[in-house]
Every structure is written in structure tokens, then in C-alpha cells.
Amino acid sequence: MDDLLRDLSRVTLADRDITEVLTEITTIAARAIPGAESVSTTLLRGEKPFTAAYSSQMALDADELQYDEGYGPCMDAGRGGVVLRIDDMATEQRWPRYAPRAHARGVRSSLSVPLPYQGNSIGALNIYSGRPSAFDSEESLKAGREVAEAIAVAIVNAEAHARLSEQAQNLQLAMDSRAVIEQAKGVLIAQRRVSADEAFEILRDASQRYNRKLRDIATGIVEAAQTR
């Protein structure tokens, strides 16, 4: 457990793509969680699930079998916020269509741990093994919870970064719009001998008349003035 916590603490979140971060975390989980052979992260946006990262093909195949069926332990864990463990796919009854298909792909047991405090995303950490009862120890569950928490932190961080980027873009767009509107007002003041307020009213009336954004009307006036 100490090695797992150390490795997770060394994962850098800043200035990295979220897929890259989640892939690093799932790789760490695959080698550090007791019993794990393959690990993945399922996220659900609306009702659509997808695998955001995986350590090997076993996990991706098992995830996609669940998406194909429309239900399964990883999706149910994410939606319900509960830990779901399958000790043996050969005898599992809760998911009667999924379990036999997973067993046929070489998956015998799994552990699905919901992501905590997930922001706008819900999902689960999925841990798979080719042998039965691979995750019946308390150590496996504790390690799974630690990894799920690290994934949730990464996702929340990525969402916060995306919001800041969007706000910065919107601010820049507003500043650009303000600048071109002021330029257009200057053109109108010079051409029509009107006041600043009157120039703005001309722009606003044109925007409403032609059902175009005020910024676009202003840009057209400035560009026309520059070509003369």
C-alpha cells in the first residue's frame, strides 16, 4: 500500500491531457492492487458510458461487453456509488448476460469501485483478473479506493482547468468584441457626425434589423472603412 500511495502522489496533473493522466494511474493500479491483472476507468456522461483509460485489452474487452449489454458491475457501481465485486464469473447471477460473456473472454473475477466526489462526471474504477476470488481481501478494496480517489481528483482538476480555459476564452472574446464595437462607433462618429451614444444606437438597430450579432455588424463597418 505504501508503494501505491507513493506512486499515486507522484502523478503530475498540471498541464497534461486527462487521458494521459488516467492512463498513468490505471497502469499504476494494475501493478499495485492485489489480484489485479487489468484495470480500466469507466466514465458516464449522461447515460453514455465509455472507457477513459485502460491498462490492457482484458479490461477494455470486459468494459465494452457491459456497454454492449447496457448494464454491468462497472456501470452499476458508477451510477449507484457502491462497490461491486464478482468472485467468479462462472457462477455470477446478478448480471446473467454479461457474466458468461466475460468468462468466455478469460475474466473470472472483478472489483468495481465508484469514483468519489466526481464533479460533472460519474464512473468507476474497474479491476479484473483471470482467476476467481482475486479481490476478496481487504487490501484489494483499500487499494482500489485509493486509486479511485486519485482518478476522481484528476477528473475534477481537469474539469476545473477546462472551465478556466473557457472563461479565459470568453473574456478574450468579450474584449475583442468591445474593441471592434468601439472602432465601429468611431467610424460612424466620423462619417455621420453623430455622438458616441447615437453611434451605438445605429449599431444596435442594425443588429436587430438584420438579425446579426452586434460584433459582426461592427466588424463589417470597420472592414468597409479600411478598404476605402
PDB file of C-alpha atoms in Angstrom:
ATOM      1  CA  MET A   1       0.000   0.000   0.000  1.00  0.00           C
ATOM      2  CA  ASP A   2       2.827   2.415   0.771  1.00  0.00           C
ATOM      3  CA  ASP A   3       4.283   1.903  -2.701  1.00  0.00           C
ATOM      4  CA  LEU A   4       0.877   2.542  -4.279  1.00  0.00           C
ATOM      5  CA  LEU A   5       0.358   5.768  -2.345  1.00  0.00           C
ATOM      6  CA  ARG A   6       3.870   6.923  -3.204  1.00  0.00           C
ATOM      7  CA  ASP A   7       3.376   6.267  -6.913  1.00  0.00           C
ATOM      8  CA  LEU A   8      -0.031   7.952  -6.956  1.00  0.00           C
ATOM      9  CA  SER A   9       1.374  11.011  -5.189  1.00  0.00           C
ATOM     10  CA  ARG A  10       3.960  11.371  -7.956  1.00  0.00           C
ATOM     11  CA  VAL A  11       1.388  11.583 -10.754  1.00  0.00           C
ATOM     12  CA  THR A  12       1.532  15.084 -12.206  1.00  0.00           C
ATOM     13  CA  LEU A  13      -1.838  16.667 -13.005  1.00  0.00           C
ATOM     14  CA  ALA A  14      -0.884  20.138 -14.213  1.00  0.00           C
ATOM     15  CA  ASP A  15      -0.613  20.856 -17.940  1.00  0.00           C
ATOM     16  CA  ARG A  16      -1.369  17.272 -19.003  1.00  0.00           C
ATOM     17  CA  ASP A  17      -4.133  15.711 -21.041  1.00  0.00           C
ATOM     18  CA  ILE A  18      -6.650  13.916 -18.798  1.00  0.00           C
ATOM     19  CA  THR A  19      -6.386  10.706 -20.858  1.00  0.00           C
ATOM     20  CA  GLU A  20      -2.634  10.644 -20.292  1.00  0.00           C
ATOM     21  CA  VAL A  21      -3.085  11.129 -16.549  1.00  0.00           C
ATOM     22  CA  LEU A  22      -5.755   8.432 -16.245  1.00  0.00           C
ATOM     23  CA  THR A  23      -3.669   6.008 -18.281  1.00  0.00           C
ATOM     24  CA  GLU A  24      -0.737   6.508 -15.908  1.00  0.00           C
ATOM     25  CA  ILE A  25      -2.972   5.955 -12.882  1.00  0.00           C
ATOM     26  CA  THR A  26      -4.527   2.776 -14.285  1.00  0.00           C
ATOM     27  CA  THR A  27      -1.076   1.432 -15.117  1.00  0.00           C
ATOM     28  CA  ILE A  28      -0.009   2.048 -11.525  1.00  0.00           C
ATOM     29  CA  ALA A  29      -3.179   0.334 -10.292  1.00  0.00           C
ATOM     30  CA  ALA A  30      -2.643  -2.734 -12.471  1.00  0.00           C
ATOM     31  CA  ARG A  31       0.706  -3.447 -10.859  1.00  0.00           C
ATOM     32  CA  ALA A  32      -0.116  -2.341  -7.303  1.00  0.00           C
ATOM     33  CA  ILE A  33      -3.658  -3.536  -6.480  1.00  0.00           C
ATOM     34  CA  PRO A  34      -3.532  -7.067  -5.034  1.00  0.00           C
ATOM     35  CA  GLY A  35      -5.004  -9.537  -7.518  1.00  0.00           C
ATOM     36  CA  ALA A  36      -5.222  -7.093 -10.425  1.00  0.00           C
ATOM     37  CA  GLU A  37      -4.319  -8.217 -13.926  1.00  0.00           C
ATOM     38  CA  SER A  38      -6.004  -5.453 -15.858  1.00  0.00           C
ATOM     39  CA  VAL A  39      -7.536  -2.118 -14.843  1.00  0.00           C
ATOM     40  CA  SER A  40      -9.714   0.496 -16.514  1.00  0.00           C
ATOM     41  CA  THR A  41     -11.696   3.632 -15.769  1.00  0.00           C
ATOM     42  CA  THR A  42     -15.299   3.900 -16.938  1.00  0.00           C
ATOM     43  CA  LEU A  43     -16.913   7.332 -17.134  1.00  0.00           C
ATOM     44  CA  LEU A  44     -20.564   8.054 -17.837  1.00  0.00           C
ATOM     45  CA  ARG A  45     -21.577  11.305 -19.498  1.00  0.00           C
ATOM     46  CA  GLY A  46     -25.343  11.442 -19.392  1.00  0.00           C
ATOM     47  CA  GLU A  47     -26.282   7.825 -19.963  1.00  0.00           C
ATOM     48  CA  LYS A  48     -23.386   7.082 -22.316  1.00  0.00           C
ATOM     49  CA  PRO A  49     -20.517   5.045 -20.805  1.00  0.00           C
ATOM     50  CA  PHE A  50     -17.011   4.951 -22.222  1.00  0.00           C
ATOM     51  CA  THR A  51     -13.593   3.692 -21.153  1.00  0.00           C
ATOM     52  CA  ALA A  52     -11.399   6.711 -20.448  1.00  0.00           C
ATOM     53  CA  ALA A  53      -8.236   4.672 -19.829  1.00  0.00           C
ATOM     54  CA  TYR A  54      -7.168   1.046 -19.560  1.00  0.00           C
ATOM     55  CA  SER A  55      -4.013  -0.890 -18.771  1.00  0.00           C
ATOM     56  CA  SER A  56      -4.530  -3.845 -21.119  1.00  0.00           C
ATOM     57  CA  GLN A  57      -7.009  -5.400 -23.543  1.00  0.00           C
ATOM     58  CA  MET A  58      -8.687  -7.575 -20.906  1.00  0.00           C
ATOM     59  CA  ALA A  59     -10.138  -4.528 -19.152  1.00  0.00           C
ATOM     60  CA  LEU A  60     -11.247  -2.834 -22.367  1.00  0.00           C
ATOM     61  CA  ASP A  61     -12.958  -6.012 -23.590  1.00  0.00           C
ATOM     62  CA  ALA A  62     -14.751  -6.529 -20.262  1.00  0.00           C
ATOM     63  CA  ASP A  63     -15.883  -2.892 -20.203  1.00  0.00           C
ATOM     64  CA  GLU A  64     -17.207  -2.979 -23.750  1.00  0.00           C
ATOM     65  CA  LEU A  65     -19.156  -6.170 -23.073  1.00  0.00           C
ATOM     66  CA  GLN A  66     -21.022  -4.231 -20.385  1.00  0.00           C
ATOM     67  CA  TYR A  67     -21.641  -1.261 -22.662  1.00  0.00           C
ATOM     68  CA  ASP A  68     -22.982  -3.675 -25.259  1.00  0.00           C
ATOM     69  CA  GLU A  69     -25.375  -5.238 -22.739  1.00  0.00           C
ATOM     70  CA  GLY A  70     -26.369  -1.840 -21.341  1.00  0.00           C
ATOM     71  CA  TYR A  71     -25.568  -2.847 -17.768  1.00  0.00           C
ATOM     72  CA  GLY A  72     -22.854  -4.448 -15.663  1.00  0.00           C
ATOM     73  CA  PRO A  73     -20.868  -4.009 -12.442  1.00  0.00           C
ATOM     74  CA  CYS A  74     -18.751  -1.066 -13.593  1.00  0.00           C
ATOM     75  CA  MET A  75     -21.783   0.912 -14.844  1.00  0.00           C
ATOM     76  CA  ASP A  76     -23.895  -0.006 -11.805  1.00  0.00           C
ATOM     77  CA  ALA A  77     -21.058   0.920  -9.428  1.00  0.00           C
ATOM     78  CA  GLY A  78     -20.652   4.324 -11.048  1.00  0.00           C
ATOM     79  CA  ARG A  79     -24.359   5.081 -11.122  1.00  0.00           C
ATOM     80  CA  GLY A  80     -25.140   3.711  -7.675  1.00  0.00           C
ATOM     81  CA  GLY A  81     -21.999   4.784  -5.831  1.00  0.00           C
ATOM     82  CA  VAL A  82     -21.479   1.268  -4.472  1.00  0.00           C
ATOM     83  CA  VAL A  83     -18.576  -1.182  -4.576  1.00  0.00           C
ATOM     84  CA  LEU A  84     -19.444  -4.285  -6.598  1.00  0.00           C
ATOM     85  CA  ARG A  85     -17.343  -7.456  -6.518  1.00  0.00           C
ATOM     86  CA  ILE A  86     -17.657 -10.590  -8.601  1.00  0.00           C
ATOM     87  CA  ASP A  87     -15.784 -13.562  -7.189  1.00  0.00           C
ATOM     88  CA  ASP A  88     -16.459 -15.926 -10.098  1.00  0.00           C
ATOM     89  CA  MET A  89     -17.989 -15.092 -13.469  1.00  0.00           C
ATOM     90  CA  ALA A  90     -18.784 -18.805 -13.881  1.00  0.00           C
ATOM     91  CA  THR A  91     -21.363 -18.694 -11.094  1.00  0.00           C
ATOM     92  CA  GLU A  92     -22.366 -15.000 -11.028  1.00  0.00           C
ATOM     93  CA  GLN A  93     -26.159 -14.472 -11.191  1.00  0.00           C
ATOM     94  CA  ARG A  94     -26.632 -10.700 -10.813  1.00  0.00           C
ATOM     95  CA  TRP A  95     -25.644  -9.956 -14.423  1.00  0.00           C
ATOM     96  CA  PRO A  96     -26.802 -13.106 -16.246  1.00  0.00           C
ATOM     97  CA  ARG A  97     -25.996 -11.948 -19.776  1.00  0.00           C
ATOM     98  CA  TYR A  98     -22.726 -10.175 -19.042  1.00  0.00           C
ATOM     99  CA  ALA A  99     -21.002 -12.699 -16.736  1.00  0.00           C
ATOM    100  CA  PRO A 100     -20.928 -15.665 -19.180  1.00  0.00           C
ATOM    101  CA  ARG A 101     -19.571 -13.446 -21.950  1.00  0.00           C
ATOM    102  CA  ALA A 102     -16.860 -12.053 -19.669  1.00  0.00           C
ATOM    103  CA  HIS A 103     -15.992 -15.589 -18.548  1.00  0.00           C
ATOM    104  CA  ALA A 104     -15.627 -16.619 -22.186  1.00  0.00           C
ATOM    105  CA  ARG A 105     -13.104 -13.778 -22.620  1.00  0.00           C
ATOM    106  CA  GLY A 106     -10.970 -15.061 -19.760  1.00  0.00           C
ATOM    107  CA  VAL A 107     -12.262 -12.818 -16.948  1.00  0.00           C
ATOM    108  CA  ARG A 108     -13.052 -14.761 -13.768  1.00  0.00           C
ATOM    109  CA  SER A 109     -13.376 -12.038 -11.128  1.00  0.00           C
ATOM    110  CA  SER A 110     -13.692  -8.263 -10.896  1.00  0.00           C
ATOM    111  CA  LEU A 111     -13.896  -5.370  -8.494  1.00  0.00           C
ATOM    112  CA  SER A 112     -15.707  -2.142  -9.439  1.00  0.00           C
ATOM    113  CA  VAL A 113     -15.121   0.878  -7.197  1.00  0.00           C
ATOM    114  CA  PRO A 114     -17.163   4.072  -7.716  1.00  0.00           C
ATOM    115  CA  LEU A 115     -15.320   7.350  -8.130  1.00  0.00           C
ATOM    116  CA  PRO A 116     -15.929   9.737  -5.201  1.00  0.00           C
ATOM    117  CA  TYR A 117     -16.757  13.497  -5.498  1.00  0.00           C
ATOM    118  CA  GLN A 118     -16.814  13.306  -9.234  1.00  0.00           C
ATOM    119  CA  GLY A 119     -17.903  16.780 -10.280  1.00  0.00           C
ATOM    120  CA  ASN A 120     -19.782  16.600 -13.562  1.00  0.00           C
ATOM    121  CA  SER A 121     -18.687  13.021 -14.265  1.00  0.00           C
ATOM    122  CA  ILE A 122     -19.672   9.731 -12.683  1.00  0.00           C
ATOM    123  CA  GLY A 123     -17.864   6.472 -13.173  1.00  0.00           C
ATOM    124  CA  ALA A 124     -15.933   3.635 -11.638  1.00  0.00           C
ATOM    125  CA  LEU A 125     -12.524   2.030 -11.395  1.00  0.00           C
ATOM    126  CA  ASN A 126     -12.691  -1.475 -12.848  1.00  0.00           C
ATOM    127  CA  ILE A 127     -10.238  -4.180 -11.759  1.00  0.00           C
ATOM    128  CA  TYR A 128     -10.165  -7.559 -13.481  1.00  0.00           C
ATOM    129  CA  SER A 129      -8.446 -10.914 -13.031  1.00  0.00           C
ATOM    130  CA  GLY A 130      -8.307 -14.220 -14.867  1.00  0.00           C
ATOM    131  CA  ARG A 131      -8.608 -16.194 -11.631  1.00  0.00           C
ATOM    132  CA  PRO A 132     -11.592 -16.451  -9.265  1.00  0.00           C
ATOM    133  CA  SER A 133     -11.819 -14.613  -5.939  1.00  0.00           C
ATOM    134  CA  ALA A 134      -8.839 -12.410  -6.798  1.00  0.00           C
ATOM    135  CA  PHE A 135     -10.236  -9.434  -4.858  1.00  0.00           C
ATOM    136  CA  ASP A 136     -11.664 -10.957  -1.697  1.00  0.00           C
ATOM    137  CA  SER A 137      -9.041  -9.362   0.544  1.00  0.00           C
ATOM    138  CA  GLU A 138      -9.411  -6.090   2.420  1.00  0.00           C
ATOM    139  CA  GLU A 139      -6.121  -4.947   0.874  1.00  0.00           C
ATOM    140  CA  SER A 140      -7.587  -5.089  -2.634  1.00  0.00           C
ATOM    141  CA  LEU A 141     -10.558  -2.967  -1.619  1.00  0.00           C
ATOM    142  CA  LYS A 142      -8.415  -0.399   0.210  1.00  0.00           C
ATOM    143  CA  ALA A 143      -6.052  -0.105  -2.743  1.00  0.00           C
ATOM    144  CA  GLY A 144      -8.992   0.213  -5.139  1.00  0.00           C
ATOM    145  CA  ARG A 145     -10.469   3.041  -3.101  1.00  0.00           C
ATOM    146  CA  GLU A 146      -7.143   4.888  -3.085  1.00  0.00           C
ATOM    147  CA  VAL A 147      -6.858   4.634  -6.861  1.00  0.00           C
ATOM    148  CA  ALA A 148     -10.496   5.671  -7.368  1.00  0.00           C
ATOM    149  CA  GLU A 149      -9.848   8.755  -5.254  1.00  0.00           C
ATOM    150  CA  ALA A 150      -6.776   9.642  -7.308  1.00  0.00           C
ATOM    151  CA  ILE A 151      -8.801   9.290 -10.517  1.00  0.00           C
ATOM    152  CA  ALA A 152     -11.572  11.496  -9.141  1.00  0.00           C
ATOM    153  CA  VAL A 153      -9.054  14.181  -8.167  1.00  0.00           C
ATOM    154  CA  ALA A 154      -7.582  14.091 -11.680  1.00  0.00           C
ATOM    155  CA  ILE A 155     -11.010  14.442 -13.269  1.00  0.00           C
ATOM    156  CA  VAL A 156     -12.071  17.314 -11.011  1.00  0.00           C
ATOM    157  CA  ASN A 157      -8.755  19.036 -11.741  1.00  0.00           C
ATOM    158  CA  ALA A 158      -9.249  18.600 -15.498  1.00  0.00           C
ATOM    159  CA  GLU A 159     -12.801  19.945 -15.331  1.00  0.00           C
ATOM    160  CA  ALA A 160     -11.657  22.975 -13.333  1.00  0.00           C
ATOM    161  CA  HIS A 161      -8.882  23.634 -15.862  1.00  0.00           C
ATOM    162  CA  ALA A 162     -11.389  23.354 -18.720  1.00  0.00           C
ATOM    163  CA  ARG A 163     -13.716  25.848 -17.023  1.00  0.00           C
ATOM    164  CA  LEU A 164     -10.871  28.309 -16.511  1.00  0.00           C
ATOM    165  CA  SER A 165      -9.824  27.950 -20.147  1.00  0.00           C
ATOM    166  CA  GLU A 166     -13.394  28.539 -21.305  1.00  0.00           C
ATOM    167  CA  GLN A 167     -13.714  31.589 -19.061  1.00  0.00           C
ATOM    168  CA  ALA A 168     -10.452  32.974 -20.421  1.00  0.00           C
ATOM    169  CA  GLN A 169     -11.620  32.438 -23.988  1.00  0.00           C
ATOM    170  CA  ASN A 170     -14.958  34.088 -23.269  1.00  0.00           C
ATOM    171  CA  LEU A 171     -13.198  37.039 -21.642  1.00  0.00           C
ATOM    172  CA  GLN A 172     -10.899  37.450 -24.621  1.00  0.00           C
ATOM    173  CA  LEU A 173     -13.864  37.261 -26.993  1.00  0.00           C
ATOM    174  CA  ALA A 174     -15.683  39.916 -24.965  1.00  0.00           C
ATOM    175  CA  MET A 175     -12.630  42.169 -25.039  1.00  0.00           C
ATOM    176  CA  ASP A 176     -12.241  41.682 -28.799  1.00  0.00           C
ATOM    177  CA  SER A 177     -15.929  42.439 -29.321  1.00  0.00           C
ATOM    178  CA  ARG A 178     -15.703  45.567 -27.208  1.00  0.00           C
ATOM    179  CA  ALA A 179     -12.690  46.751 -29.200  1.00  0.00           C
ATOM    180  CA  VAL A 180     -14.299  46.292 -32.634  1.00  0.00           C
ATOM    181  CA  ILE A 181     -17.532  47.921 -31.461  1.00  0.00           C
ATOM    182  CA  GLU A 182     -15.570  50.956 -30.260  1.00  0.00           C
ATOM    183  CA  GLN A 183     -13.807  51.086 -33.644  1.00  0.00           C
ATOM    184  CA  ALA A 184     -17.136  50.921 -35.471  1.00  0.00           C
ATOM    185  CA  LYS A 185     -18.541  53.692 -33.288  1.00  0.00           C
ATOM    186  CA  GLY A 186     -15.519  55.825 -34.205  1.00  0.00           C
ATOM    187  CA  VAL A 187     -16.168  55.220 -37.900  1.00  0.00           C
ATOM    188  CA  LEU A 188     -19.820  56.224 -37.545  1.00  0.00           C
ATOM    189  CA  ILE A 189     -18.956  59.300 -35.494  1.00  0.00           C
ATOM    190  CA  ALA A 190     -16.564  60.449 -38.211  1.00  0.00           C
ATOM    191  CA  GLN A 191     -18.824  59.589 -41.144  1.00  0.00           C
ATOM    192  CA  ARG A 192     -22.213  60.711 -39.824  1.00  0.00           C
ATOM    193  CA  ARG A 193     -21.219  63.374 -37.341  1.00  0.00           C
ATOM    194  CA  VAL A 194     -23.112  61.681 -34.501  1.00  0.00           C
ATOM    195  CA  SER A 195     -22.361  61.250 -30.789  1.00  0.00           C
ATOM    196  CA  ALA A 196     -20.942  58.074 -29.282  1.00  0.00           C
ATOM    197  CA  ASP A 197     -24.346  57.120 -27.883  1.00  0.00           C
ATOM    198  CA  GLU A 198     -26.021  57.722 -31.227  1.00  0.00           C
ATOM    199  CA  ALA A 199     -23.361  55.633 -32.987  1.00  0.00           C
ATOM    200  CA  PHE A 200     -24.060  52.751 -30.635  1.00  0.00           C
ATOM    201  CA  GLU A 201     -27.805  53.042 -31.283  1.00  0.00           C
ATOM    202  CA  ILE A 202     -27.115  52.818 -35.033  1.00  0.00           C
ATOM    203  CA  LEU A 203     -25.166  49.622 -34.460  1.00  0.00           C
ATOM    204  CA  ARG A 204     -27.831  48.157 -32.183  1.00  0.00           C
ATOM    205  CA  ASP A 205     -30.641  48.969 -34.618  1.00  0.00           C
ATOM    206  CA  ALA A 206     -28.715  47.348 -37.494  1.00  0.00           C
ATOM    207  CA  SER A 207     -28.106  44.255 -35.369  1.00  0.00           C
ATOM    208  CA  GLN A 208     -31.823  43.883 -34.668  1.00  0.00           C
ATOM    209  CA  ARG A 209     -32.897  44.726 -38.218  1.00  0.00           C
ATOM    210  CA  TYR A 210     -30.618  42.192 -39.877  1.00  0.00           C
ATOM    211  CA  ASN A 211     -30.741  39.648 -37.017  1.00  0.00           C
ATOM    212  CA  ARG A 212     -26.955  39.587 -36.743  1.00  0.00           C
ATOM    213  CA  LYS A 213     -24.657  39.856 -33.758  1.00  0.00           C
ATOM    214  CA  LEU A 214     -23.632  43.374 -32.815  1.00  0.00           C
ATOM    215  CA  ARG A 215     -19.978  42.316 -33.092  1.00  0.00           C
ATOM    216  CA  ASP A 216     -20.494  41.139 -36.683  1.00  0.00           C
ATOM    217  CA  ILE A 217     -22.194  44.385 -37.685  1.00  0.00           C
ATOM    218  CA  ALA A 218     -19.325  46.343 -36.132  1.00  0.00           C
ATOM    219  CA  THR A 219     -16.706  44.186 -37.878  1.00  0.00           C
ATOM    220  CA  GLY A 220     -18.367  44.812 -41.238  1.00  0.00           C
ATOM    221  CA  ILE A 221     -18.353  48.577 -40.719  1.00  0.00           C
ATOM    222  CA  VAL A 222     -14.675  48.602 -39.688  1.00  0.00           C
ATOM    223  CA  GLU A 223     -13.621  46.401 -42.603  1.00  0.00           C
ATOM    224  CA  ALA A 224     -15.569  48.525 -45.062  1.00  0.00           C
ATOM    225  CA  ALA A 225     -13.919  51.669 -43.729  1.00  0.00           C
ATOM    226  CA  GLN A 226     -10.465  50.128 -44.062  1.00  0.00           C
ATOM    227  CA  THR A 227     -10.965  49.322 -47.768  1.00  0.00           C
ATOM    228  CA  ARG A 228     -11.849  52.884 -48.683  1.00  0.00           C
TER     229      ARG A 228
END
